[in-house]
Amino acid sequence: MRLRDRVLEVRRALELAWTVARFGTRMVAGRFLPLRGPGLPVQIREALEDLGLTYLKLGQYLAMRFDILPPEVCRELGRLFDEVAPLPAEVARSIVEEELGAPIDERFARFESEPLAAASVAQVHRAWTRDGDAVAVKVQRPGIERVFSADIRIMRRLTRLADALHLLGRLSATEMLEQFANWTIREIDFEQEGRTAELVARNAERYEIEPSVHWDLTTSRVLTLEFIDGHSLARIIRVIEQDGAEGAAREYPWLDVDLVLHHLTFATLRQVFVTGLFHGDPHPGNVLVLEDNRIAFVDFGIFGELAGFDRDTLGAQIEQLAIGNIDESLRAYERQLASTAESDVRAFRTEAREVLTRWYQLSLRSDSPIAERHLGRYIGEMIDISRRYRLLYDMSFLLYWRTLNALDSTALRMSPTYDLMEELRRFFEEIRPDLIERVMGVAMDRRGWARVRGIGQEAPDRVAALIGEAARGSLVGTVFAGERTSARRARHAETRWLGAAVAGVALIVVAGSGAHTAGLLAVATGLLLTAATLRGLAPR
């Protein structure tokens, strides 16, 4: 390690120690003295703000860990997503010039010094290219990679110590840190963000737009996107909350609130349930509304990815809940969770079934307030139950729930009469693929067939091992009590793909035979097997 990096690491360690000492002293004093001041959640947020970038991002990550932290702490840490003080104009210009390798006047016809927005990682400036195109230039704060790397090295030492002392019980602090580090590294790579924006744009519907990327003006630290001339959804909501629907109609005479919410709902659900690549931070500040009521997503630094089987799991949960199949919805919900030796799965199922049943019954009553039927109400209760009985979520599912919560919150703030559940029903009726599309999806999924080939190559050895164990009388079942979610999903995926492969081979064989009655029966059986496999009903 270079000397300057070592010095930086020592300085950051001292800053961390000083902040922790101040925070700890205030906590201890508060237990014995009647001190006035902010509560514990606010103190935690302020301590993270004092420590700067890495700890701001850590706070943002922890704000999504509602499966571990109390809701009041998550809500307070959620404020770390708000704007921060911008960089001086000359610093921002120098970063752009360094990254693009030329004076800023050679790259842009005009570059506004005052930023449009500023956050912990970067700030955004409006500019015009030499060709006259209006663009938004996202400029990364200087030195954040070096600071982040130094902080992560310090944290790794601390998490190894925490795990050795079992300070978090069965939870692995080191594993959580690596998840956070990977999440943040992805966010500070602006070329990755540009590629994500392009991928999302390829699947956009007519009511949704994403900005195009100017790759000749983009690097890993500077991202130049098409400037979308829209109105911030956050600003529109503030007007509605302050001046009511009448005030919003005066300021935005073109605004159709229900149509905007419909577009936002369908765009978000399509990203989650159809394409699997979705905006992971869709708060109103990251959504623009155009004057034809189309919507635009901006800032793709935080995004989620869901594989096909995960999308089917989530879709089945919502679909089954919408039609009142509580047990099947609950089974789909459980597939998103990981249990440990400390988990009480039976108690979780009992309470969760009561929550889902109560919510479904409310959704059927036309006289019940729409606010009581919103997703956010039952999402919060299910998360509380999961936390209470020590069940954990995978990060992809955490982003999914955060996205749905943001959608629910936005809908309630904009229109108390907007029926989000009815929109969900409409979405699944119109968008979810039928059986033939599911079969074709399997046929075109290269990663899935790669797993089938892997299973086929390993099958002889696995069968031989099982036969040997049975002959020795040592064949026993395996208990996956503390299995991680990702490992469990991989195991389920192998089972389903093996079922799909068997069914597919049966269909091919039958298609090549001359049998008629038996052939038709086999085809029907093969379709049923394939349908069951793709619906996630294969043995688990």
Short mmCIF file of C-alpha atoms in Angstrom, two decimals, residues 256-263 415 417-418 423:
data_model
loop_
_atom_site.label_atom_id
_atom_site.label_comp_id
_atom_site.label_asym_id
_atom_site.label_seq_id
_atom_site.Cartn_x
_atom_site.Cartn_y
_atom_site.Cartn_z
CA ASP A 256 -53.74 14.43 -14.72
CA VAL A 257 -52.82 12.94 -11.33
CA ASP A 258 -54.45 9.55 -11.86
CA LEU A 259 -52.87 9.16 -15.30
CA VAL A 260 -49.41 10.03 -13.95
CA LEU A 261 -49.83 7.50 -11.15
CA HIS A 262 -51.03 4.89 -13.63
CA HIS A 263 -47.94 5.46 -15.79
CA SER A 415 -54.17 11.09 -4.45
CA THR A 417 -58.54 8.04 -3.89
CA TYR A 418 -56.02 6.25 -6.11
CA GLU A 423 -53.92 -1.09 -10.60
#
